[in-house]
């Protein structure tokens, strides 16, 4: 069989069942194999490589297993790099197959040639390049294995055009790839349990690798056994049911006074499954030298980067489960401290607690969305300041119900919703909140959802501006200094109808609720354009973040 066919056979054998592509001539053999095997792999042809990679991000974030992305070399691969970068920063499994020039032309600046290793080394766990056609099926399986091992992430595989078309033997059937768990040393767990028991005010910080069902269940048991309040890393709000008495909120771009006090007052911080990204870690100032803290993470490189006083190389679930089982019951003063943190969160997250100047209060929008959606609904936020309203005022309940990119990649919303809906494949609502800027970048993938029959729901919060940059300009230089940040939005509702989706427009809160209900009741893809005031950029400001 052709090596491209063998590659696809190896992917199917490994357990990959979904792929995205903008087709290219350098991997025609793989496309033909996907056509023949379309009952085993769903191939979605997207409108832009970036949309395909971000759809794969949404899929992998929800399912915890990679989708494949097939793109051509040069422009196609670099277009897809936004999804690679997002997957790397979010620890999301993804496998990208990049068509490449013929092997004899490598390194000669051939048509559309790039060097995948130098282009993608910083944003992928691995870049795999075959030395012979026979290598391709083994590399395909290896890519899946690497993408889910330890700290998950994206892997790139190059397919030289002549290699994909060469004849090779059929690959052996090895069965689905299964991730090997990473478990902490018993001595390290015992040390953590003793430290928690000795602390007066322990605090738990949950990250991206504690969000799956197993991690979340262990996190809940640890929170209850320890009596510690729980904060979550940036865009990891589904790590614990936000109704839980230990839940104390989300570390957002904007520092919040009560959360800062929590961290300062804590005499032990347990960081579980978080790589301490720049927002969560306040550019590595959140945990100052001298603070006693423990870091639970499966990646040795991440542990070495932060050099916590207590390090547990482990998945979050087994370490938290084992430590919880060894803890003494929490003291009353610790529970009182936790309850005070919870009260501060509830006051901070109450709709209407931040003043608005326009006709739409996005806190009420978030509250209405929560009332209208079941606990298992998936809610994504694209890049943009409007998202901070959703983060603050929309409580997440079920596991793996929050989508979006911690990298802040604009344009992740629509394709991410497409990928999440394909991964769920069970009819649960999938709703993406986008800004007008982000939707304008990848909104064309709504036409992909219409063609594929994927009932993604899109809310475009349209304030006609690049809001976060506009606010920065006005804060630094004053009124009248906006430049390059004020936009004139098209009619996104009409655009969505042209893409084959139903659409509504809401200009006030009174119009929002019935429009939301109608959108959610529609059995196909749909869009709701919500006109917002550019003065209401984000629910944070001087004197407003203290509770």
Short mmCIF file of C-alpha atoms in Angstrom, two decimals:
data_model
loop_
_atom_site.label_atom_id
_atom_site.label_comp_id
_atom_site.label_asym_id
_atom_site.label_seq_id
_atom_site.Cartn_x
_atom_site.Cartn_y
_atom_site.Cartn_z
CA UNK A 1 0.00 0.00 0.00
CA UNK A 2 1.02 3.65 -0.35
CA UNK A 3 2.79 5.05 2.70
CA UNK A 4 0.09 7.70 3.08
CA UNK A 5 -2.47 4.90 3.32
CA UNK A 6 -0.31 3.10 5.89
CA UNK A 7 -0.04 6.32 7.89
CA UNK A 8 -3.82 6.67 8.05
CA UNK A 9 -4.17 2.97 8.96
CA UNK A 10 -1.76 3.52 11.85
CA UNK A 11 -3.73 6.55 13.02
CA UNK A 12 -6.99 4.61 12.99
CA UNK A 13 -5.36 1.74 14.86
CA UNK A 14 -4.05 4.24 17.46
CA UNK A 15 -7.60 5.46 18.12
CA UNK A 16 -7.80 8.71 16.13
CA UNK A 17 -11.33 9.15 14.78
CA UNK A 18 -11.49 12.82 13.77
CA UNK A 19 -9.35 14.93 11.45
CA UNK A 20 -9.42 18.43 9.99
CA UNK A 21 -7.84 19.62 6.76
CA UNK A 22 -7.36 22.18 4.08
CA UNK A 23 -6.37 19.69 1.36
CA UNK A 24 -2.97 19.87 -0.30
CA UNK A 25 -1.32 18.05 -3.17
CA UNK A 26 1.59 16.90 -1.03
CA UNK A 27 -0.56 14.43 0.95
CA UNK A 28 -3.01 13.18 -1.69
CA UNK A 29 -2.34 9.56 -0.72
CA UNK A 30 -3.45 10.26 2.86
CA UNK A 31 -6.56 12.04 1.60
CA UNK A 32 -7.45 9.04 -0.55
CA UNK A 33 -7.01 6.74 2.45
CA UNK A 34 -9.25 9.02 4.52
CA UNK A 35 -11.86 8.90 1.75
CA UNK A 36 -11.81 5.12 1.75
CA UNK A 37 -11.87 4.95 5.55
CA UNK A 38 -14.39 7.71 6.19
CA UNK A 39 -16.56 5.32 8.21
CA UNK A 40 -13.69 5.18 10.74
CA UNK A 41 -12.31 8.73 10.63
CA UNK A 42 -14.47 11.81 10.22
CA UNK A 43 -12.55 14.24 8.02
CA UNK A 44 -13.75 17.84 8.20
CA UNK A 45 -12.59 20.12 5.42
CA UNK A 46 -12.27 23.59 6.93
CA UNK A 47 -11.92 27.01 5.32
CA UNK A 48 -8.55 27.94 6.83
CA UNK A 49 -5.69 25.95 8.31
CA UNK A 50 -5.77 28.06 11.45
CA UNK A 51 -9.42 27.16 11.85
CA UNK A 52 -8.59 23.48 11.44
CA UNK A 53 -5.86 23.56 14.07
CA UNK A 54 -8.05 25.51 16.51
CA UNK A 55 -10.89 23.04 15.90
CA UNK A 56 -8.47 20.25 16.77
CA UNK A 57 -7.55 22.23 19.90
CA UNK A 58 -11.23 22.38 20.88
CA UNK A 59 -11.58 18.66 20.22
CA UNK A 60 -8.49 17.69 22.20
CA UNK A 61 -9.31 20.02 25.08
CA UNK A 62 -12.71 18.41 25.50
CA UNK A 63 -11.83 14.76 24.86
CA UNK A 64 -8.25 14.54 26.16
CA UNK A 65 -7.19 12.67 23.02
CA UNK A 66 -5.84 14.17 19.79
CA UNK A 67 -7.56 14.91 16.54
CA UNK A 68 -5.38 14.94 13.44
CA UNK A 69 -4.80 18.00 11.26
CA UNK A 70 -3.56 17.64 7.67
CA UNK A 71 -2.13 20.77 6.06
CA UNK A 72 0.21 21.56 3.24
CA UNK A 73 3.72 22.90 3.61
CA UNK A 74 4.77 26.53 3.94
CA UNK A 75 1.68 28.77 4.00
CA UNK A 76 -0.61 25.96 5.12
CA UNK A 77 1.62 24.88 7.98
CA UNK A 78 2.32 28.41 9.18
CA UNK A 79 -1.40 29.22 9.04
CA UNK A 80 -1.97 26.23 11.33
CA UNK A 81 0.72 27.34 13.79
CA UNK A 82 -1.78 29.37 15.85
CA UNK A 83 -3.46 26.12 16.89
CA UNK A 84 -0.10 24.51 17.67
CA UNK A 85 0.86 27.39 19.91
CA UNK A 86 -2.50 27.34 21.70
CA UNK A 87 -2.32 23.57 22.20
CA UNK A 88 1.20 23.80 23.62
CA UNK A 89 0.29 26.52 26.11
CA UNK A 90 -2.94 24.74 27.12
CA UNK A 91 -1.36 21.24 27.35
CA UNK A 92 -3.84 19.93 24.77
CA UNK A 93 -3.06 16.84 22.62
CA UNK A 94 -3.03 17.47 18.87
CA UNK A 95 -1.25 15.81 15.94
CA UNK A 96 -0.45 17.90 12.86
CA UNK A 97 0.64 16.28 9.61
CA UNK A 98 2.43 18.69 7.33
CA UNK A 99 2.83 17.86 3.65
CA UNK A 100 6.42 18.52 2.66
CA UNK A 101 8.50 18.93 -0.49
CA UNK A 102 9.96 15.87 -2.15
CA UNK A 103 12.85 14.48 -0.15
CA UNK A 104 15.46 15.24 -2.81
CA UNK A 105 14.49 18.94 -2.64
CA UNK A 106 14.78 19.30 1.14
CA UNK A 107 16.96 22.21 2.22
CA UNK A 108 17.03 23.78 -1.27
CA UNK A 109 14.35 26.45 -0.65
CA UNK A 110 11.93 24.53 -2.83
CA UNK A 111 8.45 25.85 -3.60
CA UNK A 112 6.73 26.68 -0.29
CA UNK A 113 9.41 24.84 1.70
CA UNK A 114 9.95 25.53 5.38
CA UNK A 115 12.05 23.59 7.85
CA UNK A 116 9.51 22.12 10.29
CA UNK A 117 12.01 21.59 13.09
CA UNK A 118 13.16 25.20 13.26
CA UNK A 119 9.66 26.55 12.57
CA UNK A 120 7.79 24.56 15.21
CA UNK A 121 10.27 23.38 17.85
CA UNK A 122 9.19 26.00 20.37
CA UNK A 123 5.47 25.31 19.99
CA UNK A 124 5.36 21.51 19.70
CA UNK A 125 6.35 18.66 22.00
CA UNK A 126 8.11 17.02 19.08
CA UNK A 127 8.70 17.47 15.35
CA UNK A 128 9.03 14.07 13.67
CA UNK A 129 10.58 13.69 10.21
CA UNK A 130 10.85 10.34 8.39
CA UNK A 131 14.09 9.17 6.86
CA UNK A 132 12.31 6.70 4.56
CA UNK A 133 8.70 6.02 3.48
CA UNK A 134 8.58 2.99 5.76
CA UNK A 135 8.93 5.33 8.77
CA UNK A 136 5.59 7.10 8.26
CA UNK A 137 3.14 4.68 9.94
CA UNK A 138 5.41 4.25 12.98
CA UNK A 139 5.82 8.03 13.27
CA UNK A 140 2.04 8.49 13.07
CA UNK A 141 1.57 6.20 16.05
CA UNK A 142 4.52 7.74 17.85
CA UNK A 143 2.96 11.18 17.38
CA UNK A 144 -0.25 10.06 19.12
CA UNK A 145 1.74 8.50 21.97
CA UNK A 146 3.85 11.62 22.52
CA UNK A 147 0.84 13.94 22.30
CA UNK A 148 -0.87 12.34 25.32
CA UNK A 149 2.15 11.28 27.39
CA UNK A 150 3.10 13.21 30.54
CA UNK A 151 2.09 16.78 29.89
CA UNK A 152 -0.06 16.53 26.73
CA UNK A 153 0.62 18.77 23.75
CA UNK A 154 0.93 19.06 19.97
CA UNK A 155 3.19 16.98 17.75
CA UNK A 156 4.16 17.73 14.15
CA UNK A 157 4.89 15.05 11.53
CA UNK A 158 6.32 15.90 8.10
CA UNK A 159 5.16 13.90 5.05
CA UNK A 160 7.53 14.35 2.08
CA UNK A 161 5.43 14.10 -1.06
CA UNK A 162 7.44 11.27 -2.59
CA UNK A 163 7.42 9.33 0.69
CA UNK A 164 3.64 9.41 0.97
CA UNK A 165 3.26 8.00 -2.53
CA UNK A 166 5.82 5.19 -2.09
CA UNK A 167 4.78 1.56 -1.62
CA UNK A 168 5.29 0.11 1.89
CA UNK A 169 4.05 -2.85 3.92
CA UNK A 170 0.82 -2.53 5.89
CA UNK A 171 1.48 -1.58 9.52
CA UNK A 172 0.91 -4.07 12.30
CA UNK A 173 -2.29 -3.68 14.34
CA UNK A 174 -1.21 -2.62 17.84
CA UNK A 175 -4.50 -1.30 19.22
CA UNK A 176 -5.52 2.07 20.63
CA UNK A 177 -2.88 4.18 22.33
CA UNK A 178 -3.48 4.47 26.08
CA UNK A 179 -1.79 7.09 28.22
CA UNK A 180 0.43 5.76 30.99
CA UNK A 181 -0.38 7.47 34.31
CA UNK A 182 2.33 9.34 36.18
CA UNK A 183 2.21 8.67 39.91
CA UNK A 184 4.07 10.40 42.72
CA UNK A 185 6.58 8.70 44.96
CA UNK A 186 4.92 7.63 48.26
CA UNK A 187 7.49 9.59 50.27
CA UNK A 188 6.61 12.80 48.40
CA UNK A 189 2.89 12.24 49.02
CA UNK A 190 3.51 11.60 52.71
CA UNK A 191 5.55 14.82 52.93
CA UNK A 192 2.71 16.75 51.26
CA UNK A 193 0.12 15.32 53.66
CA UNK A 194 2.26 16.27 56.69
CA UNK A 195 2.72 19.78 55.31
CA UNK A 196 -1.03 20.23 54.81
CA UNK A 197 -1.79 18.94 58.30
CA UNK A 198 0.79 21.34 59.78
CA UNK A 199 -0.51 24.38 57.89
CA UNK A 200 -3.04 26.74 59.41
CA UNK A 201 -4.22 28.09 56.06
CA UNK A 202 -3.49 25.81 53.11
CA UNK A 203 -4.66 26.92 49.66
CA UNK A 204 -5.20 24.76 46.58
CA UNK A 205 -4.55 26.11 43.05
CA UNK A 206 -5.95 23.86 40.31
CA UNK A 207 -4.70 24.00 36.73
CA UNK A 208 -5.26 22.68 33.23
CA UNK A 209 -4.20 19.10 34.01
CA UNK A 210 -6.66 18.76 36.91
CA UNK A 211 -9.75 19.45 34.78
CA UNK A 212 -10.72 15.99 33.55
CA UNK A 213 -13.22 13.83 35.45
CA UNK A 214 -10.53 11.92 37.38
CA UNK A 215 -8.56 15.00 38.33
CA UNK A 216 -11.67 16.88 39.29
CA UNK A 217 -12.96 14.08 41.55
CA UNK A 218 -9.59 13.88 43.31
CA UNK A 219 -9.48 17.67 43.62
CA UNK A 220 -12.87 17.66 45.29
CA UNK A 221 -11.84 14.94 47.74
CA UNK A 222 -8.63 16.79 48.60
CA UNK A 223 -10.51 20.07 49.10
CA UNK A 224 -12.99 18.40 51.44
CA UNK A 225 -10.36 16.44 53.35
CA UNK A 226 -8.09 19.46 53.79
CA UNK A 227 -10.68 22.19 54.26
CA UNK A 228 -8.64 24.36 51.90
CA UNK A 229 -10.18 26.94 49.58
CA UNK A 230 -9.64 26.36 45.84
CA UNK A 231 -8.56 28.88 43.22
CA UNK A 232 -8.18 27.89 39.58
CA UNK A 233 -5.62 28.84 36.98
CA UNK A 234 -6.51 31.11 34.08
CA UNK A 235 -9.40 29.65 32.02
CA UNK A 236 -9.56 26.49 34.13
CA UNK A 237 -12.86 27.27 35.86
CA UNK A 238 -14.29 23.79 35.30
CA UNK A 239 -11.66 22.20 37.57
CA UNK A 240 -14.27 22.14 40.36
CA UNK A 241 -18.02 22.71 40.46
CA UNK A 242 -18.26 26.44 41.13
CA UNK A 243 -21.09 25.75 43.61
CA UNK A 244 -18.72 23.78 45.87
CA UNK A 245 -18.13 25.44 49.28
CA UNK A 246 -14.37 25.38 48.68
CA UNK A 247 -14.53 27.23 45.36
CA UNK A 248 -12.97 30.69 45.69
CA UNK A 249 -12.63 31.85 42.09
CA UNK A 250 -10.52 32.26 39.00
CA UNK A 251 -7.14 33.95 38.54
CA UNK A 252 -7.93 36.37 35.73
CA UNK A 253 -5.75 38.81 33.81
CA UNK A 254 -6.79 41.47 36.34
CA UNK A 255 -5.59 40.84 39.91
CA UNK A 256 -8.41 40.72 42.45
CA UNK A 257 -7.84 41.95 45.99
CA UNK A 258 -9.49 39.14 47.93
CA UNK A 259 -7.65 36.49 45.89
CA UNK A 260 -4.35 38.23 46.42
CA UNK A 261 -5.02 38.24 50.15
CA UNK A 262 -5.77 34.52 50.03
CA UNK A 263 -2.40 33.78 48.49
CA UNK A 264 -0.57 36.09 50.88
CA UNK A 265 -2.30 34.65 53.96
CA UNK A 266 -1.81 31.02 52.92
CA UNK A 267 1.08 29.33 54.71
CA UNK A 268 1.06 26.48 52.15
CA UNK A 269 -0.06 26.61 48.51
CA UNK A 270 -0.62 23.32 46.69
CA UNK A 271 -0.45 23.82 42.92
CA UNK A 272 -2.07 20.84 41.18
CA UNK A 273 -1.72 20.32 37.43
CA UNK A 274 -0.89 23.92 36.56
CA UNK A 275 2.13 25.02 34.58
CA UNK A 276 1.75 28.45 36.23
CA UNK A 277 1.31 30.37 33.00
CA UNK A 278 2.17 34.05 32.93
CA UNK A 279 -1.35 35.21 33.82
CA UNK A 280 -1.97 32.70 36.60
CA UNK A 281 1.50 33.13 38.07
CA UNK A 282 1.52 36.92 37.66
CA UNK A 283 4.72 36.53 35.64
CA UNK A 284 6.22 34.41 38.42
CA UNK A 285 5.43 36.84 41.24
CA UNK A 286 2.37 35.04 42.67
CA UNK A 287 4.50 32.74 44.84
CA UNK A 288 7.44 34.82 46.08
CA UNK A 289 10.69 33.39 47.46
CA UNK A 290 10.16 32.06 50.96
CA UNK A 291 6.57 30.92 50.33
CA UNK A 292 6.03 27.26 51.19
CA UNK A 293 4.34 25.58 48.26
CA UNK A 294 4.03 22.22 46.56
CA UNK A 295 3.93 21.64 42.82
CA UNK A 296 2.16 18.57 41.40
CA UNK A 297 2.84 18.15 37.68
CA UNK A 298 3.79 15.25 35.37
CA UNK A 299 6.42 17.21 33.43
CA UNK A 300 9.88 17.37 34.98
CA UNK A 301 10.75 20.42 32.88
CA UNK A 302 7.86 22.39 34.39
CA UNK A 303 8.82 21.30 37.90
CA UNK A 304 12.42 22.36 37.37
CA UNK A 305 11.36 25.70 35.90
CA UNK A 306 9.64 26.76 39.11
CA UNK A 307 11.68 24.80 41.66
CA UNK A 308 8.99 24.59 44.30
CA UNK A 309 10.14 23.62 47.82
CA UNK A 310 8.01 20.47 47.45
CA UNK A 311 7.83 18.79 44.03
CA UNK A 312 5.71 15.81 43.07
CA UNK A 313 6.23 14.50 39.56
CA UNK A 314 2.74 13.13 39.13
CA UNK A 315 -0.63 13.51 37.52
CA UNK A 316 -2.92 15.57 39.71
CA UNK A 317 -5.43 12.78 40.43
CA UNK A 318 -3.24 10.08 42.06
CA UNK A 319 -1.23 12.58 44.12
CA UNK A 320 -4.32 14.37 45.44
CA UNK A 321 -6.17 11.10 46.10
CA UNK A 322 -3.28 9.64 48.07
CA UNK A 323 -2.65 12.82 50.02
CA UNK A 324 -6.35 13.27 50.84
CA UNK A 325 -6.52 9.78 52.30
CA UNK A 326 -3.70 10.61 54.74
CA UNK A 327 -5.04 13.95 56.04
CA UNK A 328 -6.38 14.64 59.50
CA UNK A 329 -9.79 16.39 59.72
CA UNK A 330 -9.43 20.15 59.19
CA UNK A 331 -9.57 22.49 62.16
CA UNK A 332 -12.50 24.87 62.65
CA UNK A 333 -10.44 28.01 62.03
CA UNK A 334 -9.26 26.62 58.69
CA UNK A 335 -12.86 25.99 57.62
CA UNK A 336 -13.80 29.49 58.72
CA UNK A 337 -11.03 30.90 56.52
CA UNK A 338 -12.28 28.81 53.60
CA UNK A 339 -15.86 30.00 54.16
CA UNK A 340 -14.75 33.63 54.19
CA UNK A 341 -12.99 33.09 50.87
CA UNK A 342 -16.17 31.57 49.49
CA UNK A 343 -18.24 34.54 50.68
CA UNK A 344 -15.83 36.95 48.99
CA UNK A 345 -16.12 34.99 45.75
CA UNK A 346 -19.93 35.00 45.86
CA UNK A 347 -20.02 38.76 46.37
CA UNK A 348 -17.46 39.30 43.60
CA UNK A 349 -19.32 37.03 41.14
CA UNK A 350 -22.81 38.40 41.81
CA UNK A 351 -24.42 39.76 38.60
CA UNK A 352 -24.79 43.51 38.75
CA UNK A 353 -21.84 43.97 41.11
CA UNK A 354 -19.90 45.98 38.53
CA UNK A 355 -21.38 49.18 37.04
CA UNK A 356 -22.00 49.49 33.30
CA UNK A 357 -22.55 52.50 31.08
CA UNK A 358 -24.26 50.94 28.08
CA UNK A 359 -27.62 49.27 27.45
CA UNK A 360 -26.26 45.75 27.97
CA UNK A 361 -24.84 44.47 31.26
CA UNK A 362 -22.74 41.46 30.30
CA UNK A 363 -22.96 40.16 33.86
CA UNK A 364 -26.73 39.77 33.34
CA UNK A 365 -26.02 38.17 29.96
CA UNK A 366 -23.76 35.61 31.64
CA UNK A 367 -26.34 34.94 34.36
CA UNK A 368 -29.12 34.42 31.79
CA UNK A 369 -26.90 32.02 29.85
CA UNK A 370 -26.27 30.02 33.03
CA UNK A 371 -30.01 29.83 33.74
CA UNK A 372 -30.72 28.65 30.18
CA UNK A 373 -27.99 26.02 29.84
CA UNK A 374 -27.72 22.57 31.45
CA UNK A 375 -24.79 21.81 33.73
CA UNK A 376 -23.05 19.73 31.04
CA UNK A 377 -23.17 22.46 28.38
CA UNK A 378 -19.79 23.47 26.95
CA UNK A 379 -19.09 27.21 27.00
CA UNK A 380 -16.08 28.64 25.18
CA UNK A 381 -14.65 32.14 25.24
CA UNK A 382 -12.53 33.53 22.44
CA UNK A 383 -9.73 36.02 23.00
CA UNK A 384 -10.80 39.54 24.00
CA UNK A 385 -11.73 41.60 27.03
CA UNK A 386 -15.45 40.81 26.78
CA UNK A 387 -14.49 37.26 27.91
CA UNK A 388 -13.67 38.55 31.38
CA UNK A 389 -17.38 39.21 31.93
CA UNK A 390 -18.13 35.54 31.22
CA UNK A 391 -15.23 34.37 33.38
CA UNK A 392 -16.38 36.47 36.32
CA UNK A 393 -20.15 35.96 36.14
CA UNK A 394 -20.77 32.56 34.51
CA UNK A 395 -20.35 29.71 37.03
CA UNK A 396 -19.12 26.44 35.55
CA UNK A 397 -20.50 23.21 36.95
CA UNK A 398 -19.57 20.07 35.02
CA UNK A 399 -16.11 18.71 34.14
CA UNK A 400 -14.59 19.75 30.82
CA UNK A 401 -17.27 22.34 30.19
CA UNK A 402 -15.02 25.36 29.64
CA UNK A 403 -13.27 25.89 26.33
CA UNK A 404 -10.94 28.49 24.90
CA UNK A 405 -7.23 29.17 24.85
CA UNK A 406 -5.07 30.38 27.70
CA UNK A 407 -2.75 31.81 25.05
CA UNK A 408 -5.45 34.38 24.28
CA UNK A 409 -5.47 33.44 20.60
CA UNK A 410 -8.15 35.51 18.91
CA UNK A 411 -10.29 33.48 16.55
CA UNK A 412 -10.38 30.33 18.67
CA UNK A 413 -14.10 30.55 19.45
CA UNK A 414 -15.95 29.36 16.35
CA UNK A 415 -13.52 26.58 15.32
CA UNK A 416 -13.10 25.57 18.95
CA UNK A 417 -16.85 25.15 19.27
CA UNK A 418 -16.84 23.03 16.11
CA UNK A 419 -14.14 20.77 17.54
CA UNK A 420 -15.72 20.54 21.00
CA UNK A 421 -19.11 19.61 19.51
CA UNK A 422 -17.52 16.87 17.41
CA UNK A 423 -15.68 15.53 20.45
CA UNK A 424 -18.80 15.52 22.63
CA UNK A 425 -20.99 14.04 19.89
CA UNK A 426 -23.90 13.69 22.29
CA UNK A 427 -26.13 16.67 21.57
CA UNK A 428 -25.16 18.77 24.58
CA UNK A 429 -25.22 22.52 23.88
CA UNK A 430 -21.92 24.04 22.79
CA UNK A 431 -21.86 27.83 22.99
CA UNK A 432 -18.93 30.07 22.04
CA UNK A 433 -18.79 33.69 23.15
CA UNK A 434 -16.70 35.70 20.67
CA UNK A 435 -15.76 39.31 20.26
CA UNK A 436 -16.27 41.03 16.93
CA UNK A 437 -12.50 40.94 16.38
CA UNK A 438 -12.14 37.23 17.00
CA UNK A 439 -15.23 36.29 15.01
CA UNK A 440 -14.00 38.29 12.02
CA UNK A 441 -10.81 36.19 12.00
CA UNK A 442 -12.33 32.70 11.85
CA UNK A 443 -16.10 33.14 11.63
CA UNK A 444 -16.06 31.50 8.21
CA UNK A 445 -15.84 28.17 10.01
CA UNK A 446 -19.52 28.67 10.83
CA UNK A 447 -20.07 27.65 7.22
CA UNK A 448 -18.13 24.46 8.01
CA UNK A 449 -20.46 23.79 10.94
CA UNK A 450 -23.47 24.31 8.66
CA UNK A 451 -22.09 21.94 6.02
CA UNK A 452 -21.19 19.31 8.61
CA UNK A 453 -24.47 19.62 10.53
CA UNK A 454 -22.76 20.68 13.77
CA UNK A 455 -25.12 22.69 15.96
CA UNK A 456 -22.56 25.11 17.44
CA UNK A 457 -24.08 28.27 18.90
CA UNK A 458 -22.11 31.52 18.60
CA UNK A 459 -22.65 34.73 20.56
CA UNK A 460 -20.79 37.69 19.08
CA UNK A 461 -20.27 40.42 21.67
CA UNK A 462 -19.92 43.28 19.21
CA UNK A 463 -18.56 46.55 20.56
CA UNK A 464 -16.91 47.63 17.32
CA UNK A 465 -13.45 47.80 18.86
CA UNK A 466 -10.34 45.89 19.83
CA UNK A 467 -11.42 46.46 23.41
CA UNK A 468 -8.44 45.52 25.55
CA UNK A 469 -6.01 47.53 23.41
CA UNK A 470 -8.42 50.45 23.24
CA UNK A 471 -8.65 50.52 27.03
CA UNK A 472 -4.87 50.43 27.29
CA UNK A 473 -4.59 53.38 24.93
CA UNK A 474 -7.16 55.43 26.84
CA UNK A 475 -5.72 54.55 30.25
CA UNK A 476 -2.20 55.49 29.20
CA UNK A 477 -2.77 58.44 26.89
CA UNK A 478 -6.26 59.71 27.74
CA UNK A 479 -9.52 60.26 25.89
CA UNK A 480 -9.16 61.04 22.21
CA UNK A 481 -6.07 58.87 21.76
CA UNK A 482 -7.76 55.79 20.30
CA UNK A 483 -5.96 54.76 17.12
CA UNK A 484 -6.31 51.61 14.98
CA UNK A 485 -8.60 50.11 17.63
CA UNK A 486 -12.04 51.41 16.60
CA UNK A 487 -13.67 49.14 14.02
CA UNK A 488 -16.82 49.27 11.94
CA UNK A 489 -18.37 45.84 12.28
CA UNK A 490 -20.30 44.25 9.45
CA UNK A 491 -23.76 42.87 10.17
CA UNK A 492 -22.63 39.58 11.63
CA UNK A 493 -26.19 38.24 11.70
CA UNK A 494 -26.54 38.63 7.94
CA UNK A 495 -23.08 37.17 7.48
CA UNK A 496 -24.04 34.12 9.53
CA UNK A 497 -27.15 33.63 7.41
CA UNK A 498 -24.93 33.71 4.33
CA UNK A 499 -22.87 30.94 5.93
CA UNK A 500 -26.02 28.82 6.31
CA UNK A 501 -26.77 29.44 10.00
CA UNK A 502 -29.79 31.01 11.69
CA UNK A 503 -29.12 34.39 13.27
CA UNK A 504 -30.57 36.89 15.69
CA UNK A 505 -29.54 40.36 16.88
CA UNK A 506 -30.03 41.76 20.39
CA UNK A 507 -29.43 45.39 21.31
CA UNK A 508 -30.68 45.33 24.91
CA UNK A 509 -30.93 42.89 27.80
CA UNK A 510 -34.67 42.66 27.17
CA UNK A 511 -33.96 41.40 23.64
CA UNK A 512 -31.15 39.09 24.79
CA UNK A 513 -33.18 36.54 26.75
CA UNK A 514 -35.76 35.65 24.07
CA UNK A 515 -33.07 35.67 21.39
CA UNK A 516 -30.91 33.32 23.48
CA UNK A 517 -33.83 30.96 24.02
CA UNK A 518 -34.61 30.93 20.30
CA UNK A 519 -30.98 30.30 19.39
CA UNK A 520 -30.66 27.40 21.84
CA UNK A 521 -33.92 25.89 20.59
CA UNK A 522 -32.73 25.90 16.98
CA UNK A 523 -31.51 22.45 15.94
CA UNK A 524 -28.60 23.64 13.80
CA UNK A 525 -25.73 26.14 13.93
CA UNK A 526 -26.79 29.62 14.95
CA UNK A 527 -25.44 33.05 15.83
CA UNK A 528 -26.63 35.79 18.13
CA UNK A 529 -25.13 39.22 17.58
CA UNK A 530 -25.15 41.14 20.86
CA UNK A 531 -24.41 44.85 20.48
CA UNK A 532 -22.29 46.09 23.40
CA UNK A 533 -21.01 49.47 24.50
CA UNK A 534 -17.24 49.97 23.97
CA UNK A 535 -17.11 51.82 27.29
CA UNK A 536 -17.86 48.55 29.09
CA UNK A 537 -14.62 46.82 28.17
CA UNK A 538 -14.11 44.57 31.20
CA UNK A 539 -15.57 44.28 34.73
CA UNK A 540 -12.44 45.51 36.47
CA UNK A 541 -11.16 48.91 37.43
CA UNK A 542 -9.77 51.12 40.16
CA UNK A 543 -11.52 50.40 43.43
CA UNK A 544 -13.79 47.78 41.89
CA UNK A 545 -11.77 44.64 42.46
CA UNK A 546 -11.75 44.77 46.27
CA UNK A 547 -14.49 42.80 48.02
#
